[in-house]
Tab-separated table of C-alpha atoms and ligand atoms in Angstrom:
chain	number	residue	atom	x	y	z
A	1000	MET	CA	-43.244	21.053	-23.986
A	1001	MET	CA	-40.172	21.987	-21.951
A	1002	ALA	CA	-37.352	19.458	-22.314
A	1003	GLN	CA	-36.944	17.225	-19.282
A	1004	GLN	CA	-33.959	18.028	-17.088
A	1005	ALA	CA	-31.755	15.905	-14.842
A	1006	VAL	CA	-32.842	15.872	-11.183
A	1007	ARG	CA	-31.433	18.786	-9.159
A	1008	GLY	CA	-28.061	17.925	-7.650
A	1009	THR	CA	-27.377	15.178	-10.193
A	1010	GLN	CA	-25.472	15.467	-13.434
A	1011	ASP	CA	-25.052	13.704	-16.727
A	1012	LEU	CA	-21.462	12.684	-17.159
A	1013	LEU	CA	-20.740	13.108	-20.839
A	1014	PRO	CA	-17.812	11.273	-22.433
A	1015	HIS	CA	-15.073	13.827	-21.779
A	1016	THR	CA	-15.948	14.168	-18.067
A	1017	TYR	CA	-16.879	10.550	-17.553
A	1018	ARG	CA	-13.646	9.328	-19.156
A	1019	GLN	CA	-11.773	11.584	-16.767
A	1020	HIS	CA	-13.724	10.233	-13.767
A	1021	LEU	CA	-13.114	6.641	-14.847
A	1022	HIS	CA	-9.459	7.392	-15.341
A	1023	MET	CA	-9.215	8.904	-11.854
A	1024	MET	CA	-10.986	5.921	-10.337
A	1025	GLU	CA	-8.550	3.632	-12.087
A	1026	VAL	CA	-5.602	5.635	-10.762
A	1027	ILE	CA	-7.063	5.373	-7.242
A	1028	GLN	CA	-7.757	1.669	-7.638
A	1029	ARG	CA	-4.186	1.092	-8.815
A	1030	VAL	CA	-2.787	2.758	-5.705
A	1031	ALA	CA	-5.212	0.785	-3.497
A	1032	ASP	CA	-4.175	-2.390	-5.310
A	1033	ASN	CA	-0.534	-1.647	-4.461
A	1034	TYR	CA	-1.592	-1.585	-0.821
A	1035	GLY	CA	-3.338	-4.948	-1.143
A	1036	TYR	CA	-6.974	-3.808	-1.360
A	1037	GLU	CA	-9.271	-6.145	-3.304
A	1038	PRO	CA	-12.141	-4.606	-5.279
A	1039	MET	CA	-15.689	-5.346	-4.152
A	1040	ALA	CA	-19.099	-3.739	-4.498
A	1041	THR	CA	-22.237	-3.478	-2.405
A	1042	PRO	CA	-25.755	-2.748	-3.701
A	1043	PHE	CA	-27.024	0.802	-4.166
A	1044	ILE	CA	-29.935	0.054	-1.849
A	1045	GLU	CA	-29.679	-1.204	1.710
A	1046	GLN	CA	-31.947	-1.599	4.691
A	1047	ARG	CA	-32.270	1.864	6.136
A	1048	SER	CA	-31.207	0.512	9.540
A	1049	VAL	CA	-27.704	-0.241	8.191
A	1050	PHE	CA	-27.107	3.511	8.145
A	1051	VAL	CA	-29.405	4.710	10.920
A	1052	ARG	CA	-27.758	2.499	13.539
A	1053	THR	CA	-24.204	3.237	12.504
A	1054	LEU	CA	-24.001	6.814	11.237
A	1055	GLY	CA	-26.201	7.826	14.154
A	1056	ASP	CA	-29.822	8.917	14.069
A	1057	GLY	CA	-28.650	12.369	15.085
A	1058	SER	CA	-26.237	12.738	12.159
A	1059	ASP	CA	-27.086	15.101	9.306
A	1060	VAL	CA	-26.884	12.220	6.854
A	1061	VAL	CA	-29.557	10.192	8.643
A	1062	MET	CA	-31.702	13.124	9.837
A	1063	LYS	CA	-31.866	15.110	6.639
A	1064	GLU	CA	-29.983	13.607	3.766
A	1065	MET	CA	-31.019	10.010	3.274
A	1066	TYR	CA	-33.051	9.065	0.215
A	1067	HIS	CA	-35.733	6.630	1.254
A	1068	VAL	CA	-36.678	4.050	-1.312
A	1069	VAL	CA	-40.148	2.677	-1.758
A	1070	GLY	CA	-40.345	-0.246	-4.129
A	1071	GLY	CA	-43.459	-1.733	-5.714
A	1072	SER	CA	-46.968	-0.434	-5.191
A	1073	ALA	CA	-48.623	0.364	-1.894
A	1074	SER	CA	-50.815	-2.687	-2.181
A	1075	GLN	CA	-47.853	-5.033	-2.370
A	1076	GLU	CA	-47.041	-6.804	0.821
A	1077	ASP	CA	-43.390	-6.670	1.535
A	1078	GLU	CA	-42.159	-6.016	5.010
A	1079	HIS	CA	-39.151	-4.161	3.590
A	1080	ARG	CA	-41.063	-2.058	1.065
A	1081	ASP	CA	-40.501	1.230	2.793
A	1082	MET	CA	-37.470	0.413	4.874
A	1083	LEU	CA	-34.835	0.832	2.213
A	1084	ALA	CA	-32.422	3.660	1.524
A	1085	LEU	CA	-30.129	4.674	-1.312
A	1086	ARG	CA	-26.670	4.344	0.190
A	1087	PRO	CA	-25.313	7.682	1.411
A	1088	GLU	CA	-21.835	6.216	2.015
A	1089	GLY	CA	-19.932	2.960	1.731
A	1090	THR	CA	-18.450	2.053	5.113
A	1091	ALA	CA	-21.548	0.732	6.880
A	1092	ALA	CA	-22.563	-1.220	3.776
A	1093	VAL	CA	-19.075	-2.719	3.396
A	1094	MET	CA	-19.127	-3.766	7.047
A	1095	ARG	CA	-22.593	-5.285	6.551
A	1096	ALA	CA	-21.230	-7.268	3.591
A	1097	PHE	CA	-18.212	-8.362	5.621
A	1098	ILE	CA	-20.455	-9.613	8.431
A	1099	ASN	CA	-22.601	-11.509	5.915
A	1100	HIS	CA	-19.756	-13.080	3.942
A	1101	GLY	CA	-16.305	-12.333	5.277
A	1102	GLN	CA	-16.039	-13.198	8.940
A	1103	HIS	CA	-14.239	-16.471	8.206
A	1104	LEU	CA	-11.572	-14.714	6.091
A	1105	SER	CA	-8.037	-14.246	7.266
A	1106	LEU	CA	-7.743	-10.825	8.884
A	1107	PRO	CA	-7.130	-8.083	8.071
A	1108	VAL	CA	-9.470	-8.045	5.111
A	1109	LYS	CA	-8.733	-5.101	2.816
A	1110	TRP	CA	-11.459	-4.027	0.412
A	1111	PHE	CA	-11.685	-1.282	-2.186
A	1112	TYR	CA	-14.974	0.043	-3.587
A	1113	ARG	CA	-16.137	2.773	-5.913
A	1114	GLY	CA	-19.494	4.008	-7.051
A	1115	ALA	CA	-22.373	6.409	-6.677
A	1116	MET	CA	-23.609	7.623	-3.287
A	1117	PHE	CA	-26.731	9.683	-2.607
A	1118	ARG	CA	-27.327	12.489	-0.138
A	1119	TYR	CA	-30.089	15.056	-0.139
A	1120	GLU	CA	-27.807	18.033	0.447
A	1121	ARG	CA	-28.027	21.594	-0.845
A	1122	PRO	CA	-26.174	21.398	-4.172
A	1123	GLN	CA	-23.235	23.725	-4.678
A	1124	LYS	CA	-19.693	23.619	-6.056
A	1125	GLY	CA	-18.246	20.185	-5.262
A	1126	ARG	CA	-21.441	19.074	-3.512
A	1127	TRP	CA	-23.930	16.888	-5.344
A	1128	ARG	CA	-26.938	14.817	-4.416
A	1129	GLN	CA	-25.566	11.955	-6.451
A	1130	PHE	CA	-21.798	11.817	-6.265
A	1131	HIS	CA	-19.109	9.191	-6.599
A	1132	GLN	CA	-16.740	7.882	-4.021
A	1133	ALA	CA	-13.779	5.576	-4.147
A	1134	GLY	CA	-12.776	4.150	-0.807
A	1135	VAL	CA	-10.876	1.530	1.129
A	1136	GLU	CA	-11.762	-0.328	4.305
A	1137	ALA	CA	-9.257	-2.405	6.298
A	1138	LEU	CA	-11.141	-4.725	8.612
A	1139	GLY	CA	-9.808	-6.759	11.511
A	1140	SER	CA	-6.703	-4.910	12.673
A	1141	ALA	CA	-6.597	-2.873	15.863
A	1142	SER	CA	-2.977	-1.862	15.297
A	1143	PRO	CA	-2.257	1.870	15.091
A	1144	ASP	CA	0.192	0.969	12.327
A	1145	MET	CA	-2.843	0.102	10.208
A	1146	ASP	CA	-4.069	3.685	10.676
A	1147	VAL	CA	-0.700	4.883	9.433
A	1148	GLU	CA	-0.827	2.590	6.403
A	1149	VAL	CA	-4.388	3.649	5.565
A	1150	MET	CA	-3.370	7.325	5.651
A	1151	ALA	CA	-0.216	6.571	3.648
A	1152	CYS	CA	-2.463	5.029	1.006
A	1153	ALA	CA	-4.704	8.125	1.039
A	1154	TRP	CA	-1.685	10.399	0.691
A	1155	ASP	CA	-0.362	8.324	-2.224
A	1156	VAL	CA	-3.758	8.590	-3.923
A	1157	LEU	CA	-3.613	12.373	-3.775
A	1158	ARG	CA	-0.076	12.296	-5.146
A	1159	ALA	CA	-1.035	9.908	-7.943
A	1160	LEU	CA	-3.934	12.181	-8.896
A	1161	ASP	CA	-1.490	15.059	-9.056
A	1162	VAL	CA	-3.347	17.600	-6.923
A	1163	GLY	CA	-0.259	18.378	-4.820
A	1164	ASP	CA	0.653	21.924	-5.719
A	1165	VAL	CA	-2.796	23.429	-5.060
A	1166	GLY	CA	-2.100	22.923	-1.385
A	1167	VAL	CA	-3.717	19.976	0.323
A	1168	THR	CA	-3.320	19.184	3.997
A	1169	LEU	CA	-3.757	15.951	5.891
A	1170	GLU	CA	-5.544	16.840	9.109
A	1171	VAL	CA	-5.580	14.250	11.856
A	1172	ASN	CA	-7.254	14.004	15.214
A	1173	THR	CA	-8.297	11.376	17.717
A	1174	LEU	CA	-11.755	10.986	19.154
A	1175	GLY	CA	-10.470	8.469	21.686
A	1176	ASP	CA	-12.042	5.157	22.538
A	1177	ASP	CA	-15.714	4.763	23.408
A	1178	GLU	CA	-15.451	6.047	26.958
A	1179	SER	CA	-13.109	8.912	26.084
A	1180	LYS	CA	-15.406	10.062	23.301
A	1181	GLN	CA	-18.402	9.912	25.620
A	1182	ARG	CA	-16.574	11.952	28.290
A	1183	TRP	CA	-15.614	14.585	25.725
A	1184	ARG	CA	-19.154	14.663	24.377
A	1185	ASP	CA	-20.550	15.247	27.892
A	1186	ALA	CA	-18.010	18.008	28.502
A	1187	LEU	CA	-18.903	19.701	25.208
A	1188	TYR	CA	-22.586	19.429	26.011
A	1189	ALA	CA	-22.096	21.017	29.414
A	1190	TYR	CA	-19.929	23.767	27.940
A	1191	PHE	CA	-22.090	24.708	24.941
A	1192	SER	CA	-25.295	24.501	27.011
A	1193	ARG	CA	-24.107	27.565	28.904
A	1194	TYR	CA	-24.226	29.584	25.666
A	1195	GLU	CA	-27.191	27.874	24.054
A	1196	LYS	CA	-29.140	31.041	23.294
A	1197	GLU	CA	-26.121	32.691	21.665
A	1198	LEU	CA	-25.289	29.792	19.360
A	1199	SER	CA	-26.413	29.693	15.724
A	1200	PRO	CA	-29.745	27.913	15.119
A	1201	LEU	CA	-27.901	24.955	13.553
A	1202	SER	CA	-25.580	24.588	16.535
A	1203	GLN	CA	-28.568	24.812	18.882
A	1204	GLN	CA	-30.039	21.823	17.043
A	1205	ARG	CA	-26.738	19.982	17.202
A	1206	LEU	CA	-26.360	20.614	20.917
A	1207	ARG	CA	-28.786	17.850	21.823
A	1208	ARG	CA	-28.201	15.566	18.863
A	1209	ASN	CA	-24.434	15.649	18.758
A	1210	PRO	CA	-22.555	18.490	20.476
A	1211	LEU	CA	-19.277	17.402	18.814
A	1212	ARG	CA	-20.643	18.683	15.531
A	1213	ILE	CA	-20.817	22.254	16.852
A	1214	LEU	CA	-17.042	22.229	16.389
A	1215	ASP	CA	-17.703	21.794	12.640
A	1216	SER	CA	-19.850	24.931	12.505
A	1217	LYS	CA	-18.876	27.515	9.899
A	1218	GLU	CA	-21.196	30.166	11.406
A	1219	LYS	CA	-19.489	33.347	12.561
A	1220	GLN	CA	-21.549	33.645	15.725
A	1221	ASP	CA	-20.265	30.247	16.933
A	1222	GLU	CA	-16.598	31.180	16.464
A	1223	LYS	CA	-15.837	32.560	19.906
A	1224	PHE	CA	-17.567	29.651	21.672
A	1225	LYS	CA	-15.765	27.090	19.551
A	1226	ALA	CA	-12.412	28.694	20.333
A	1227	GLU	CA	-12.868	28.170	24.071
A	1228	ALA	CA	-14.464	24.713	23.870
A	1229	PRO	CA	-12.906	21.813	25.785
A	1230	LEU	CA	-10.425	19.801	23.750
A	1231	VAL	CA	-10.494	16.031	23.475
A	1232	ARG	CA	-7.013	15.653	24.926
A	1233	ALA	CA	-8.324	16.350	28.433
A	1234	TYR	CA	-10.691	13.377	28.183
A	1235	LEU	CA	-8.517	10.742	26.550
A	1236	SER	CA	-7.799	7.520	28.408
A	1237	PRO	CA	-4.068	6.705	28.715
A	1238	GLU	CA	-4.579	3.924	26.146
A	1239	SER	CA	-6.204	6.347	23.663
A	1240	GLN	CA	-3.334	8.781	24.169
A	1241	ARG	CA	-0.776	6.062	23.508
A	1242	PHE	CA	-2.665	4.945	20.406
A	1243	PHE	CA	-2.755	8.429	18.918
A	1244	HIS	CA	0.866	9.101	19.788
A	1245	HIS	CA	1.827	5.916	17.944
A	1246	VAL	CA	-0.197	6.975	14.879
A	1247	CYS	CA	1.452	10.420	14.771
A	1248	GLU	CA	4.918	8.943	15.160
A	1249	GLY	CA	4.168	6.484	12.361
A	1250	LEU	CA	3.181	9.300	9.986
A	1251	THR	CA	6.358	11.185	10.816
A	1252	HIS	CA	8.391	8.031	10.325
A	1253	LEU	CA	6.985	7.622	6.805
A	1254	GLY	CA	7.573	11.291	6.048
A	1255	ILE	CA	3.868	12.057	5.591
A	1256	PRO	CA	3.175	15.673	6.481
A	1257	TYR	CA	0.118	16.183	8.688
A	1258	ARG	CA	-1.492	18.734	10.936
A	1259	HIS	CA	-3.006	17.798	14.277
A	1260	HIS	CA	-6.419	19.453	14.047
A	1261	GLU	CA	-7.840	19.232	17.547
A	1262	SER	CA	-11.414	20.090	16.663
A	1263	LEU	CA	-11.735	17.688	13.722
A	1264	VAL	CA	-14.723	15.520	14.641
A	1265	ARG	CA	-16.280	14.065	11.450
A	1266	GLY	CA	-20.038	13.968	10.990
A	1267	LEU	CA	-20.690	10.241	11.333
A	1268	ASP	CA	-21.137	8.566	14.726
A	1269	TYR	CA	-19.176	5.400	14.120
A	1270	TYR	CA	-15.702	6.932	14.438
A	1271	ARG	CA	-13.407	6.081	17.348
A	1272	HIS	CA	-9.723	6.910	17.784
A	1273	THR	CA	-8.212	8.235	14.554
A	1274	ALA	CA	-10.199	10.643	12.379
A	1275	PHE	CA	-8.654	12.357	9.387
A	1276	GLU	CA	-9.392	14.475	6.340
A	1277	ILE	CA	-7.391	15.690	3.394
A	1278	VAL	CA	-8.560	19.242	2.792
A	1279	THR	CA	-7.933	22.084	0.399
A	1280	ASP	CA	-9.107	25.676	0.113
A	1281	HIS	CA	-9.855	25.245	-3.546
A	1282	VAL	CA	-13.194	23.422	-3.628
A	1283	GLY	CA	-15.930	25.715	-2.334
A	1284	SER	CA	-16.645	25.759	1.375
A	1285	HIS	CA	-16.831	21.960	1.549
A	1286	ASN	CA	-13.185	21.410	1.351
A	1287	ALA	CA	-12.655	17.747	2.265
A	1288	LEU	CA	-11.387	15.824	-0.724
A	1289	LEU	CA	-10.965	12.615	1.208
A	1290	ALA	CA	-11.989	11.635	4.699
A	1291	GLY	CA	-11.949	8.662	6.983
A	1292	GLY	CA	-11.097	7.180	10.308
A	1293	ARG	CA	-11.218	4.216	12.621
A	1294	TYR	CA	-14.578	2.680	13.469
A	1295	ASP	CA	-13.994	0.040	16.154
A	1296	GLY	CA	-17.438	-0.973	17.398
A	1297	LEU	CA	-19.223	-0.612	14.045
A	1298	ALA	CA	-19.264	-4.373	13.424
A	1299	GLU	CA	-21.019	-5.048	16.731
A	1300	THR	CA	-23.593	-2.323	16.001
A	1301	LEU	CA	-24.509	-4.238	12.849
A	1302	GLY	CA	-24.799	-7.548	14.697
A	1303	GLY	CA	-21.366	-8.895	13.762
A	1304	LYS	CA	-18.434	-10.191	15.759
A	1305	LYS	CA	-16.059	-7.617	17.223
A	1306	THR	CA	-14.000	-6.463	14.221
A	1307	PRO	CA	-12.003	-3.234	14.369
A	1308	GLY	CA	-11.747	-1.277	11.165
A	1309	ILE	CA	-10.412	1.844	9.504
A	1310	GLY	CA	-10.748	3.339	6.043
A	1311	TRP	CA	-11.360	6.397	3.940
A	1312	ALA	CA	-13.390	7.547	0.978
A	1313	CYS	CA	-12.733	10.330	-1.491
A	1314	GLY	CA	-15.160	12.296	-3.638
A	1315	ILE	CA	-14.429	11.943	-7.343
A	1316	GLU	CA	-16.327	15.119	-8.329
A	1317	ARG	CA	-14.319	17.172	-5.837
A	1318	LEU	CA	-11.013	15.654	-6.847
A	1319	ALA	CA	-11.854	16.200	-10.522
A	1320	LEU	CA	-11.865	19.959	-9.866
A	1321	LEU	CA	-8.175	19.731	-8.966
A	1322	SER	CA	-6.623	16.606	-10.390
A	1323	LYS	CA	-4.103	17.161	-13.138
A	1324	THR	CA	-3.790	13.541	-14.136
A	1325	MET	CA	-5.386	13.440	-17.547
A	1326	TYR	CA	-7.004	10.663	-19.410
A	1327	LYS	CA	-5.124	10.285	-22.695
A	1328	LYS	CA	-7.346	9.150	-25.477
A	1329	ALA	CA	-5.706	6.473	-27.605
A	1330	PRO	CA	-5.771	7.609	-31.229
A	1331	SER	CA	-7.836	5.521	-33.591
A	1332	VAL	CA	-7.581	4.607	-37.240
A	1333	ALA	CA	-10.430	5.835	-39.457
A	1334	VAL	CA	-11.931	3.684	-42.181
A	1335	ILE	CA	-13.501	5.747	-44.941
A	1336	ALA	CA	-15.440	4.634	-48.015
A	1337	SER	CA	-15.552	7.107	-50.894
A	1338	HIS	CA	-18.988	5.955	-52.054
A	1339	GLU	CA	-22.019	4.444	-50.365
A	1340	ASP	CA	-21.694	1.294	-52.509
A	1341	TYR	CA	-18.470	0.500	-50.667
A	1342	GLY	CA	-19.989	1.014	-47.235
A	1343	ARG	CA	-20.478	-2.643	-46.419
A	1344	GLU	CA	-16.908	-3.466	-47.415
A	1345	ALA	CA	-15.632	-0.563	-45.312
A	1346	LEU	CA	-17.599	-1.793	-42.308
A	1347	ALA	CA	-16.144	-5.298	-42.812
A	1348	LEU	CA	-12.651	-3.785	-42.938
A	1349	ALA	CA	-13.312	-1.829	-39.733
A	1350	CYS	CA	-14.512	-4.991	-37.960
A	1351	PHE	CA	-11.536	-6.956	-39.278
A	1352	LEU	CA	-9.084	-4.391	-37.883
A	1353	ARG	CA	-10.936	-4.251	-34.553
A	1354	GLY	CA	-10.681	-8.036	-34.412
A	1355	HIS	CA	-6.919	-7.555	-34.519
A	1356	GLY	CA	-7.019	-5.132	-31.634
A	1357	VAL	CA	-6.919	-1.868	-33.612
A	1358	LYS	CA	-9.071	0.981	-32.309
A	1359	VAL	CA	-11.152	1.990	-35.336
A	1360	ASP	CA	-13.540	4.821	-35.990
A	1361	TYR	CA	-15.981	4.108	-38.766
A	1362	GLY	CA	-18.027	7.251	-39.365
A	1363	PHE	CA	-20.730	5.999	-41.779
A	1364	LYS	CA	-19.968	8.899	-44.104
A	1365	PRO	CA	-19.605	7.525	-47.637
A	1366	GLN	CA	-17.710	10.501	-48.984
A	1367	LEU	CA	-13.996	11.118	-48.830
A	1368	ARG	CA	-14.164	14.782	-47.774
A	1369	LYS	CA	-16.729	14.258	-45.003
A	1370	GLY	CA	-14.975	11.111	-43.822
A	1371	LEU	CA	-11.672	12.950	-43.525
A	1372	GLN	CA	-13.323	15.856	-41.690
A	1373	ARG	CA	-14.707	13.426	-39.137
A	1374	ALA	CA	-11.369	11.604	-38.836
A	1375	ASP	CA	-9.775	14.966	-38.076
A	1376	LYS	CA	-12.387	15.769	-35.406
A	1377	MET	CA	-11.894	12.342	-33.848
A	1378	SER	CA	-8.111	12.958	-33.776
A	1379	CYS	CA	-7.428	9.772	-35.764
A	1380	CYS	CA	-3.791	9.112	-36.550
A	1381	ALA	CA	-4.438	7.406	-39.912
A	1382	ALA	CA	-7.240	6.729	-42.360
A	1383	CYS	CA	-7.782	3.622	-44.507
A	1384	LEU	CA	-9.453	4.789	-47.698
A	1385	LEU	CA	-11.585	2.527	-49.851
A	1386	GLY	CA	-12.321	3.825	-53.354
A	1387	GLU	CA	-13.193	2.262	-56.679
A	1388	GLU	CA	-9.705	1.060	-57.388
A	1389	GLU	CA	-9.233	-0.434	-53.934
A	1390	MET	CA	-12.519	-2.288	-54.284
A	1391	LYS	CA	-11.262	-3.944	-57.427
A	1392	GLY	CA	-7.877	-4.863	-56.012
A	1393	ARG	CA	-7.446	-6.190	-52.473
A	1394	ASP	CA	-5.713	-3.179	-51.058
A	1395	VAL	CA	-6.397	0.152	-49.321
A	1396	ILE	CA	-4.825	3.575	-49.269
A	1397	VAL	CA	-3.469	4.398	-45.836
A	1398	ARG	CA	-3.201	8.128	-45.261
A	1399	ASN	CA	-1.085	9.364	-42.381
A	1400	LEU	CA	-3.291	12.112	-40.912
A	1401	ARG	CA	-0.391	13.797	-39.155
A	1402	ASP	CA	1.660	14.531	-42.315
A	1403	GLY	CA	-0.704	13.652	-45.191
A	1404	ALA	CA	1.620	10.975	-46.666
A	1405	GLN	CA	-0.206	8.113	-48.399
A	1406	GLU	CA	0.659	4.527	-49.184
A	1407	ARG	CA	-1.120	1.692	-50.943
A	1408	VAL	CA	-1.134	-1.370	-48.714
A	1409	ALA	CA	-2.348	-4.875	-49.517
A	1410	ARG	CA	-5.203	-5.785	-47.171
A	1411	ASP	CA	-3.528	-8.930	-45.932
A	1412	GLN	CA	-0.530	-6.769	-44.972
A	1413	LEU	CA	-2.590	-4.006	-43.401
A	1414	VAL	CA	-2.417	-5.101	-39.751
A	1415	THR	CA	1.346	-5.600	-39.949
A	1416	TYR	CA	1.731	-2.244	-41.691
A	1417	LEU	CA	-0.358	-0.333	-39.131
A	1418	ARG	CA	1.405	-2.061	-36.264
A	1419	ALA	CA	4.782	-1.048	-37.635
A	1420	THR	CA	3.859	2.513	-38.548
A	1421	TYR	CA	1.622	3.752	-35.719
A	1422	PRO	CA	2.102	3.992	-31.978
A	1423	SER	CA	1.361	1.029	-29.803
A	1424	SER	CA	-1.505	2.999	-28.241
A	1425	VAL	CA	-3.818	2.065	-31.130
A	1426	TRP	CA	-3.353	-1.585	-30.224
A	1427	ARG	CA	-5.824	-2.889	-27.761
A	1428	GLY	CA	-4.587	-6.456	-27.353
A	1429	ALA	CA	-5.214	-8.695	-30.273
A	1430	ARG	CA	-8.328	-10.733	-30.750
A	1431	THR	CA	-8.189	-12.500	-34.073
A	1432	ARG	CA	-10.774	-12.322	-36.758
A	1433	THR	CA	-10.262	-13.633	-40.258
A	1434	MET	CA	-11.167	-11.493	-43.201
A	1435	SER	CA	-13.808	-12.910	-45.482
B	2386	LIG	P1	-17.645	11.544	4.197
B	2386	LIG	O1	-16.764	12.586	4.825
B	2386	LIG	O2	-19.084	11.680	4.440
B	2386	LIG	O3	-17.126	10.137	4.711
B	2386	LIG	O4	-17.397	11.517	2.640
B	2386	LIG	C1	-16.111	11.251	2.103
B	2386	LIG	C2	-15.837	12.133	0.908
B	2386	LIG	O5	-16.899	12.019	-0.038
B	2386	LIG	C3	-15.805	13.634	1.241
B	2386	LIG	O6	-14.540	13.998	1.717
B	2386	LIG	C4	-16.096	14.248	-0.119
B	2386	LIG	O7	-14.923	14.294	-0.914
B	2386	LIG	C5	-17.067	13.244	-0.724
B	2386	LIG	N1	-18.446	13.733	-0.578
B	2386	LIG	C6	-19.248	13.608	0.501
B	2386	LIG	N2	-20.448	14.175	0.260
B	2386	LIG	C7	-20.402	14.675	-0.985
B	2386	LIG	C8	-21.334	15.369	-1.830
B	2386	LIG	N3	-22.567	15.657	-1.436
B	2386	LIG	N4	-20.935	15.729	-3.080
B	2386	LIG	C9	-19.697	15.440	-3.514
B	2386	LIG	N5	-18.776	14.786	-2.776
B	2386	LIG	C10	-19.118	14.397	-1.523
B	2386	LIG	C11	-17.673	8.950	4.338
B	2386	LIG	O8	-18.477	8.801	3.464
B	2386	LIG	C12	-17.060	7.786	5.084
B	2386	LIG	N6	-17.731	6.580	4.639
B	2386	LIG	C13	-15.558	7.721	4.795
B	2386	LIG	C14	-14.918	6.542	5.489
B	2386	LIG	C15	-14.533	5.397	4.892
B	2386	LIG	N7	-14.640	6.466	6.767
B	2386	LIG	C16	-14.116	5.287	7.004
B	2386	LIG	N8	-14.049	4.620	5.887
């Protein structure tokens, strides 16, 4: 029988990669924490309507990419049985959670989240059907300064992940307020309609669903029409213009480099005013590492009180292709028994050391040579050897695996000895365990 494989577009994250992803998420969370974002999590499944209403039923995510979830058997009566979806993104779900639990909180509420998202897209480099995002959402502030702070946080994340020298750019645009966006949308519809037959098939589809998205087209045949398309600036209300001007000035004031990208539109319907992406040329054709924007109006769409909001999310898999921040594995101490009769004692020693906060590898190889080979593979810094003599006395041989030097150490002195001799990285915070 052929071995079962992971589902197309998903991947197993084995320790080396997963450690790196976790490390990156921790780096991102630390930056978010500095900006005052509190961690929170929403479920992987939501009512489908949470996304349909907010991302827009004409968006690619809702039209083509949402995983529908059917729980239980067809005979079960549950009004929600077939109305659930695996979350394709976090913002709508975070807003739903805020409406359910957070409307009494002092505003702005600043939340950080991380976890798997699901989209039925065509898999390619940096694009998965199950991928991981880390993101922030700042809810309850309509100030353009909040947009600046949110982008400053995003920029700091990219710096902390050390992707700088591959060339990343913060691209910023405004979509204007509700009315401005609608005026621009109408103008784009009128303009692209004139060339409907000459547009790519995808852009023809987008024309009716969401003409803004034609500006995102990567098809060559759309190029010349995109170049002449009306720009949002002609449709912005004076208030929207002022808002965007304030945001741009704020970025300059903080010394954050950005490019005003006038045809940046974003694929999700909920955006108003500021939209931004941090892009690079280095991750396939889908080059956004991080993306976000303001979504005033989203709360009302979900049945909540008027609550402006802005945030971003970044894709861990995409960032992992570039990030140079590396997880550094803390070295461990190996415990090795030279004979299987001493195995139980060796295991007790390993547990004793772990109880004192030492990271220990016990390889279950009751043979000195094999034990040392494993310790080498596991990059241990030292090995505690238990042989016949050490079983009789209450001591162990500690071998320094970097230089081969050995010392006999009494077991009741072992923790103190290891603490004094090896780097603090082997210490994981002491829990105490007494040795029998
Ligand atoms: P998004 O642009 O759909 O926005 O996704 C944000 C980031 O998630 C992308 O820039 C990319 O790095 C990553 N990403 C998206 N799809 C995939 C995929 N199939 N495979 C790998 N990585 C992917 C949102 O999701 C919004 N919720 C962002 C936001 C937060 N806006 C306001 N607050």
